[in-house]
Amino acid sequence: MLNRFILLMICCLIAVKAIAQSSYPRVVRNQAVFWSELNLVYKTAGRWSFQLDHQYRRQAENNNGHDLNVFRYPLLQVFRPWVSYQLSKPVRVSLSPIGLWWNWGRVSSYQPTTFYQEVRVITQLQITKPLGDGEFIQRFRTELRWPSRTDTLANTYTFLSDGESQSIVTDRFNIRLRAMARWINPLFQRAGSESPWYSHLSIEPMLVLSGSGGRFDQNRTYLALGRKLRDNLRVELGYLNQFSLPTDAAEQLRIIRFNHALHVYVYLENHRSSKSR
């Protein structure tokens, strides 16, 4: 509980500092979005496990929350493999050697849809400990990102081939540091039996390290209701709030953005009993 409180306070202080340092006038904008994630996990009889996750997101029109059709426009699609090793019962390390990301920009009726692509390499450390009847998870990630230039979909686009390969590496490479505090707790528990229902609460701040220096990127707060359909299959339905502080240099605005996401999560693993469990 103390770790979660410290993590939240650090996130709030970074966000407040970022707002205070901006000389641009501030505006608050909201947008409704849809996020989904499918995780397929294969656990070996030893300490190794392999995972493939697929994320797909869509978005409503970017008109400050007046449009609630979260399936109107595409937003993002991701394919990301993982290799994990269980160092001990609470500690697991993971590597995503290459993740492919397709990103569609924020849209409105008077602006064209924008698009860019990314390659990401991710390392992760996860520590899981019991908390009450559930478990408390601390997760730390370092993401190495290589994005392409932003395009308006006027031309055929191949992955990261915008004619500026050196610029991709030197100018647009950045590092994201992410820390997550997650609490998963069983619900409707009865004496002598295990409930298939559980709650999921997580807080995840992010920091960008680039040539221009470090800065707060965003914070995600997630609250969901989950159910174990089988021992190896569970689903979640929840609300995710994505808070960010982008700067619009063209309009000279400091934007306080809230994305309100309907989130669907599916986790499926093989039946093999393993030490990584």
PDB file of C-alpha atoms in Angstrom, residues 43-242:
ATOM      1  CA  LYS A  43       4.348 -21.846 -20.018  1.00  0.00           C
ATOM      2  CA  THR A  44       6.984 -24.551 -20.068  1.00  0.00           C
ATOM      3  CA  ALA A  45       7.548 -27.162 -17.364  1.00  0.00           C
ATOM      4  CA  GLY A  46      10.511 -25.083 -16.175  1.00  0.00           C
ATOM      5  CA  ARG A  47      10.893 -21.384 -15.494  1.00  0.00           C
ATOM      6  CA  TRP A  48      10.462 -20.119 -19.052  1.00  0.00           C
ATOM      7  CA  SER A  49       7.278 -18.792 -20.607  1.00  0.00           C
ATOM      8  CA  PHE A  50       6.422 -17.277 -24.003  1.00  0.00           C
ATOM      9  CA  GLN A  51       3.717 -14.769 -24.746  1.00  0.00           C
ATOM     10  CA  LEU A  52       2.136 -12.936 -27.664  1.00  0.00           C
ATOM     11  CA  ASP A  53      -0.139 -10.013 -27.016  1.00  0.00           C
ATOM     12  CA  HIS A  54      -2.303  -8.189 -29.525  1.00  0.00           C
ATOM     13  CA  GLN A  55      -3.763  -4.772 -28.810  1.00  0.00           C
ATOM     14  CA  TYR A  56      -6.445  -3.079 -30.864  1.00  0.00           C
ATOM     15  CA  ARG A  57      -7.905   0.358 -30.160  1.00  0.00           C
ATOM     16  CA  ARG A  58     -10.485   2.604 -31.766  1.00  0.00           C
ATOM     17  CA  GLN A  59     -11.593   6.157 -31.087  1.00  0.00           C
ATOM     18  CA  ALA A  60     -14.526   8.531 -31.262  1.00  0.00           C
ATOM     19  CA  GLU A  61     -14.281  11.835 -33.089  1.00  0.00           C
ATOM     20  CA  ASN A  62     -11.897  14.255 -31.432  1.00  0.00           C
ATOM     21  CA  ASN A  63     -14.485  16.889 -30.479  1.00  0.00           C
ATOM     22  CA  ASN A  64     -13.903  17.198 -26.731  1.00  0.00           C
ATOM     23  CA  GLY A  65     -16.073  14.302 -25.644  1.00  0.00           C
ATOM     24  CA  HIS A  66     -19.255  15.110 -27.576  1.00  0.00           C
ATOM     25  CA  ASP A  67     -18.941  11.956 -29.693  1.00  0.00           C
ATOM     26  CA  LEU A  68     -19.340   8.732 -27.678  1.00  0.00           C
ATOM     27  CA  ASN A  69     -19.057   6.247 -30.555  1.00  0.00           C
ATOM     28  CA  VAL A  70     -15.727   4.708 -29.497  1.00  0.00           C
ATOM     29  CA  PHE A  71     -15.671   2.425 -32.579  1.00  0.00           C
ATOM     30  CA  ARG A  72     -15.855   5.232 -35.173  1.00  0.00           C
ATOM     31  CA  TYR A  73     -12.167   5.478 -36.214  1.00  0.00           C
ATOM     32  CA  PRO A  74      -9.077   3.250 -35.822  1.00  0.00           C
ATOM     33  CA  LEU A  75      -6.541   4.308 -33.175  1.00  0.00           C
ATOM     34  CA  LEU A  76      -3.868   1.625 -32.703  1.00  0.00           C
ATOM     35  CA  GLN A  77      -2.870  -1.964 -33.483  1.00  0.00           C
ATOM     36  CA  VAL A  78       0.021  -3.849 -31.851  1.00  0.00           C
ATOM     37  CA  PHE A  79       1.672  -7.254 -32.169  1.00  0.00           C
ATOM     38  CA  ARG A  80       4.214  -7.867 -29.397  1.00  0.00           C
ATOM     39  CA  PRO A  81       5.995 -11.149 -28.462  1.00  0.00           C
ATOM     40  CA  TRP A  82       7.535 -11.779 -25.014  1.00  0.00           C
ATOM     41  CA  VAL A  83      10.068 -14.174 -23.512  1.00  0.00           C
ATOM     42  CA  SER A  84       9.980 -14.438 -19.689  1.00  0.00           C
ATOM     43  CA  TYR A  85      12.043 -16.164 -17.005  1.00  0.00           C
ATOM     44  CA  GLN A  86      10.910 -16.714 -13.406  1.00  0.00           C
ATOM     45  CA  LEU A  87      13.934 -15.847 -11.250  1.00  0.00           C
ATOM     46  CA  SER A  88      12.091 -16.713  -8.037  1.00  0.00           C
ATOM     47  CA  LYS A  89       8.519 -17.113  -6.885  1.00  0.00           C
ATOM     48  CA  PRO A  90       7.859 -13.326  -6.717  1.00  0.00           C
ATOM     49  CA  VAL A  91      10.299 -12.058  -9.400  1.00  0.00           C
ATOM     50  CA  ARG A  92      10.014 -12.403 -13.176  1.00  0.00           C
ATOM     51  CA  VAL A  93      12.065 -10.762 -15.938  1.00  0.00           C
ATOM     52  CA  SER A  94      10.819 -10.391 -19.508  1.00  0.00           C
ATOM     53  CA  LEU A  95      12.005  -9.237 -22.915  1.00  0.00           C
ATOM     54  CA  SER A  96       9.969  -8.192 -25.919  1.00  0.00           C
ATOM     55  CA  PRO A  97      12.641  -8.369 -28.667  1.00  0.00           C
ATOM     56  CA  ILE A  98      10.555  -6.484 -31.221  1.00  0.00           C
ATOM     57  CA  GLY A  99       7.039  -5.051 -31.161  1.00  0.00           C
ATOM     58  CA  LEU A 100       5.243  -3.650 -34.210  1.00  0.00           C
ATOM     59  CA  TRP A 101       2.909  -0.680 -33.658  1.00  0.00           C
ATOM     60  CA  TRP A 102       0.508   1.048 -36.059  1.00  0.00           C
ATOM     61  CA  ASN A 103      -0.854   4.390 -34.782  1.00  0.00           C
ATOM     62  CA  TRP A 104      -3.695   6.441 -36.243  1.00  0.00           C
ATOM     63  CA  GLY A 105      -3.824  10.082 -35.185  1.00  0.00           C
ATOM     64  CA  ARG A 106      -6.599  12.030 -33.534  1.00  0.00           C
ATOM     65  CA  VAL A 107      -9.274  12.841 -36.053  1.00  0.00           C
ATOM     66  CA  SER A 108     -12.025  15.385 -36.618  1.00  0.00           C
ATOM     67  CA  SER A 109     -14.391  16.258 -39.438  1.00  0.00           C
ATOM     68  CA  TYR A 110     -12.111  19.051 -40.717  1.00  0.00           C
ATOM     69  CA  GLN A 111      -8.694  17.329 -40.445  1.00  0.00           C
ATOM     70  CA  PRO A 112      -7.233  14.332 -42.296  1.00  0.00           C
ATOM     71  CA  THR A 113      -6.411  11.157 -40.419  1.00  0.00           C
ATOM     72  CA  THR A 114      -2.718  10.940 -39.586  1.00  0.00           C
ATOM     73  CA  PHE A 115      -0.686   7.766 -39.273  1.00  0.00           C
ATOM     74  CA  TYR A 116       2.729   6.616 -38.100  1.00  0.00           C
ATOM     75  CA  GLN A 117       4.449   3.347 -37.186  1.00  0.00           C
ATOM     76  CA  GLU A 118       6.851   2.250 -34.475  1.00  0.00           C
ATOM     77  CA  VAL A 119       9.283  -0.490 -33.593  1.00  0.00           C
ATOM     78  CA  ARG A 120       9.713  -1.074 -29.852  1.00  0.00           C
ATOM     79  CA  VAL A 121      12.117  -3.187 -27.801  1.00  0.00           C
ATOM     80  CA  ILE A 122      11.037  -3.645 -24.172  1.00  0.00           C
ATOM     81  CA  THR A 123      12.642  -5.022 -21.015  1.00  0.00           C
ATOM     82  CA  GLN A 124      10.528  -5.667 -17.926  1.00  0.00           C
ATOM     83  CA  LEU A 125      10.883  -6.569 -14.251  1.00  0.00           C
ATOM     84  CA  GLN A 126       7.824  -7.752 -12.332  1.00  0.00           C
ATOM     85  CA  ILE A 127       7.535  -8.402  -8.579  1.00  0.00           C
ATOM     86  CA  THR A 128       4.420 -10.083  -7.202  1.00  0.00           C
ATOM     87  CA  LYS A 129       3.596 -10.244  -3.499  1.00  0.00           C
ATOM     88  CA  PRO A 130       0.475 -11.235  -1.535  1.00  0.00           C
ATOM     89  CA  LEU A 131      -1.715  -8.376  -0.275  1.00  0.00           C
ATOM     90  CA  GLY A 132      -4.812  -9.201   1.745  1.00  0.00           C
ATOM     91  CA  ASP A 133      -6.706 -11.938  -0.083  1.00  0.00           C
ATOM     92  CA  GLY A 134      -5.191 -10.904  -3.403  1.00  0.00           C
ATOM     93  CA  GLU A 135      -1.823  -9.925  -4.850  1.00  0.00           C
ATOM     94  CA  PHE A 136       0.107  -6.689  -5.313  1.00  0.00           C
ATOM     95  CA  ILE A 137       2.209  -6.394  -8.474  1.00  0.00           C
ATOM     96  CA  GLN A 138       4.994  -3.911  -9.165  1.00  0.00           C
ATOM     97  CA  ARG A 139       6.088  -3.711 -12.787  1.00  0.00           C
ATOM     98  CA  PHE A 140       8.962  -1.685 -14.251  1.00  0.00           C
ATOM     99  CA  ARG A 141       9.517  -1.311 -18.008  1.00  0.00           C
ATOM    100  CA  THR A 142      12.075   0.330 -20.252  1.00  0.00           C
ATOM    101  CA  GLU A 143      10.841   0.868 -23.817  1.00  0.00           C
ATOM    102  CA  LEU A 144      13.191   1.713 -26.705  1.00  0.00           C
ATOM    103  CA  ARG A 145      11.088   3.301 -29.448  1.00  0.00           C
ATOM    104  CA  TRP A 146      11.815   4.038 -33.118  1.00  0.00           C
ATOM    105  CA  PRO A 147       8.804   5.851 -34.669  1.00  0.00           C
ATOM    106  CA  SER A 148       8.384   6.763 -38.329  1.00  0.00           C
ATOM    107  CA  ARG A 149       7.398  10.196 -39.547  1.00  0.00           C
ATOM    108  CA  THR A 150       3.726  11.128 -39.344  1.00  0.00           C
ATOM    109  CA  ASP A 151       1.883  10.813 -42.640  1.00  0.00           C
ATOM    110  CA  THR A 152      -1.641  11.765 -43.760  1.00  0.00           C
ATOM    111  CA  LEU A 153      -2.252   8.446 -45.572  1.00  0.00           C
ATOM    112  CA  ALA A 154      -1.997  10.241 -48.910  1.00  0.00           C
ATOM    113  CA  ASN A 155       0.606   7.729 -50.129  1.00  0.00           C
ATOM    114  CA  THR A 156       1.271   4.018 -49.837  1.00  0.00           C
ATOM    115  CA  TYR A 157       3.203   3.456 -46.632  1.00  0.00           C
ATOM    116  CA  THR A 158       5.615   0.642 -45.827  1.00  0.00           C
ATOM    117  CA  PHE A 159       6.813  -0.023 -42.329  1.00  0.00           C
ATOM    118  CA  LEU A 160       9.364   2.597 -41.210  1.00  0.00           C
ATOM    119  CA  SER A 161      10.334   3.307 -44.833  1.00  0.00           C
ATOM    120  CA  ASP A 162       9.965   7.066 -45.073  1.00  0.00           C
ATOM    121  CA  GLY A 163      13.290   7.704 -46.800  1.00  0.00           C
ATOM    122  CA  GLU A 164      14.883   9.001 -43.611  1.00  0.00           C
ATOM    123  CA  SER A 165      16.427   5.908 -42.042  1.00  0.00           C
ATOM    124  CA  GLN A 166      19.242   7.829 -40.317  1.00  0.00           C
ATOM    125  CA  SER A 167      16.814  10.411 -39.026  1.00  0.00           C
ATOM    126  CA  ILE A 168      14.667   7.667 -37.549  1.00  0.00           C
ATOM    127  CA  VAL A 169      17.571   6.446 -35.451  1.00  0.00           C
ATOM    128  CA  THR A 170      19.048   9.784 -34.394  1.00  0.00           C
ATOM    129  CA  ASP A 171      16.176  12.272 -34.228  1.00  0.00           C
ATOM    130  CA  ARG A 172      13.117  10.240 -33.373  1.00  0.00           C
ATOM    131  CA  PHE A 173      14.506   7.565 -31.073  1.00  0.00           C
ATOM    132  CA  ASN A 174      13.406   7.893 -27.450  1.00  0.00           C
ATOM    133  CA  ILE A 175      13.235   5.870 -24.247  1.00  0.00           C
ATOM    134  CA  ARG A 176      10.128   5.464 -22.090  1.00  0.00           C
ATOM    135  CA  LEU A 177      10.360   4.514 -18.422  1.00  0.00           C
ATOM    136  CA  ARG A 178       7.141   3.001 -17.059  1.00  0.00           C
ATOM    137  CA  ALA A 179       6.244   1.892 -13.534  1.00  0.00           C
ATOM    138  CA  MET A 180       2.999   0.170 -12.643  1.00  0.00           C
ATOM    139  CA  ALA A 181       1.387  -0.617  -9.292  1.00  0.00           C
ATOM    140  CA  ARG A 182      -1.391  -3.201  -9.651  1.00  0.00           C
ATOM    141  CA  TRP A 183      -3.685  -4.752  -7.052  1.00  0.00           C
ATOM    142  CA  ILE A 184      -5.772  -7.794  -7.967  1.00  0.00           C
ATOM    143  CA  ASN A 185      -8.241  -8.798  -5.268  1.00  0.00           C
ATOM    144  CA  PRO A 186     -10.888 -11.596  -5.204  1.00  0.00           C
ATOM    145  CA  LEU A 187     -14.545 -10.592  -4.909  1.00  0.00           C
ATOM    146  CA  PHE A 188     -17.617 -12.346  -3.500  1.00  0.00           C
ATOM    147  CA  GLN A 189     -15.373 -14.752  -1.590  1.00  0.00           C
ATOM    148  CA  ARG A 190     -17.087 -17.469   0.471  1.00  0.00           C
ATOM    149  CA  ALA A 191     -15.568 -19.533   3.214  1.00  0.00           C
ATOM    150  CA  GLY A 192     -14.065 -22.744   1.860  1.00  0.00           C
ATOM    151  CA  SER A 193     -14.417 -21.796  -1.809  1.00  0.00           C
ATOM    152  CA  GLU A 194     -12.571 -19.653  -4.329  1.00  0.00           C
ATOM    153  CA  SER A 195     -14.561 -16.983  -6.154  1.00  0.00           C
ATOM    154  CA  PRO A 196     -14.035 -16.664  -9.934  1.00  0.00           C
ATOM    155  CA  TRP A 197     -14.623 -12.893  -9.682  1.00  0.00           C
ATOM    156  CA  TYR A 198     -11.901 -10.356  -8.921  1.00  0.00           C
ATOM    157  CA  SER A 199     -11.202  -6.627  -9.084  1.00  0.00           C
ATOM    158  CA  HIS A 200      -8.203  -5.046 -10.800  1.00  0.00           C
ATOM    159  CA  LEU A 201      -6.856  -1.599  -9.883  1.00  0.00           C
ATOM    160  CA  SER A 202      -3.646  -0.214 -11.406  1.00  0.00           C
ATOM    161  CA  ILE A 203      -1.753   3.078 -11.698  1.00  0.00           C
ATOM    162  CA  GLU A 204       0.979   3.523 -14.323  1.00  0.00           C
ATOM    163  CA  PRO A 205       2.992   6.755 -14.811  1.00  0.00           C
ATOM    164  CA  MET A 206       5.401   7.147 -17.759  1.00  0.00           C
ATOM    165  CA  LEU A 207       8.493   9.273 -18.352  1.00  0.00           C
ATOM    166  CA  VAL A 208      10.152  10.067 -21.710  1.00  0.00           C
ATOM    167  CA  LEU A 209      13.940  10.353 -22.070  1.00  0.00           C
ATOM    168  CA  SER A 210      15.041  11.950 -25.338  1.00  0.00           C
ATOM    169  CA  GLY A 211      17.542  14.423 -26.738  1.00  0.00           C
ATOM    170  CA  SER A 212      15.464  17.314 -25.383  1.00  0.00           C
ATOM    171  CA  GLY A 213      15.598  15.893 -21.838  1.00  0.00           C
ATOM    172  CA  GLY A 214      13.240  13.952 -19.596  1.00  0.00           C
ATOM    173  CA  ARG A 215       9.577  14.814 -19.279  1.00  0.00           C
ATOM    174  CA  PHE A 216       6.307  13.409 -17.973  1.00  0.00           C
ATOM    175  CA  ASP A 217       4.419  11.667 -20.773  1.00  0.00           C
ATOM    176  CA  GLN A 218       1.207  10.264 -19.330  1.00  0.00           C
ATOM    177  CA  ASN A 219      -0.455   8.409 -16.495  1.00  0.00           C
ATOM    178  CA  ARG A 220      -2.919   5.539 -16.780  1.00  0.00           C
ATOM    179  CA  THR A 221      -5.412   4.622 -14.069  1.00  0.00           C
ATOM    180  CA  TYR A 222      -7.370   1.413 -14.600  1.00  0.00           C
ATOM    181  CA  LEU A 223     -10.294  -0.137 -12.696  1.00  0.00           C
ATOM    182  CA  ALA A 224     -11.849  -3.384 -13.906  1.00  0.00           C
ATOM    183  CA  LEU A 225     -14.028  -6.317 -12.963  1.00  0.00           C
ATOM    184  CA  GLY A 226     -12.638  -9.704 -14.001  1.00  0.00           C
ATOM    185  CA  ARG A 227     -13.781 -13.306 -14.050  1.00  0.00           C
ATOM    186  CA  LYS A 228     -11.884 -16.573 -14.335  1.00  0.00           C
ATOM    187  CA  LEU A 229     -13.845 -18.628 -16.845  1.00  0.00           C
ATOM    188  CA  ARG A 230     -11.381 -21.537 -16.471  1.00  0.00           C
ATOM    189  CA  ASP A 231      -8.122 -22.118 -14.657  1.00  0.00           C
ATOM    190  CA  ASN A 232      -6.257 -20.904 -17.743  1.00  0.00           C
ATOM    191  CA  LEU A 233      -8.720 -18.317 -19.097  1.00  0.00           C
ATOM    192  CA  ARG A 234      -9.877 -14.997 -17.688  1.00  0.00           C
ATOM    193  CA  VAL A 235     -11.568 -11.871 -19.036  1.00  0.00           C
ATOM    194  CA  GLU A 236     -11.827  -8.297 -17.744  1.00  0.00           C
ATOM    195  CA  LEU A 237     -14.099  -5.364 -18.492  1.00  0.00           C
ATOM    196  CA  GLY A 238     -13.087  -2.000 -17.113  1.00  0.00           C
ATOM    197  CA  TYR A 239     -12.532   1.732 -17.369  1.00  0.00           C
ATOM    198  CA  LEU A 240      -9.102   3.184 -18.169  1.00  0.00           C
ATOM    199  CA  ASN A 241      -8.298   6.880 -17.784  1.00  0.00           C
ATOM    200  CA  GLN A 242      -5.300   8.058 -19.800  1.00  0.00           C
TER     201      GLN A 242
END
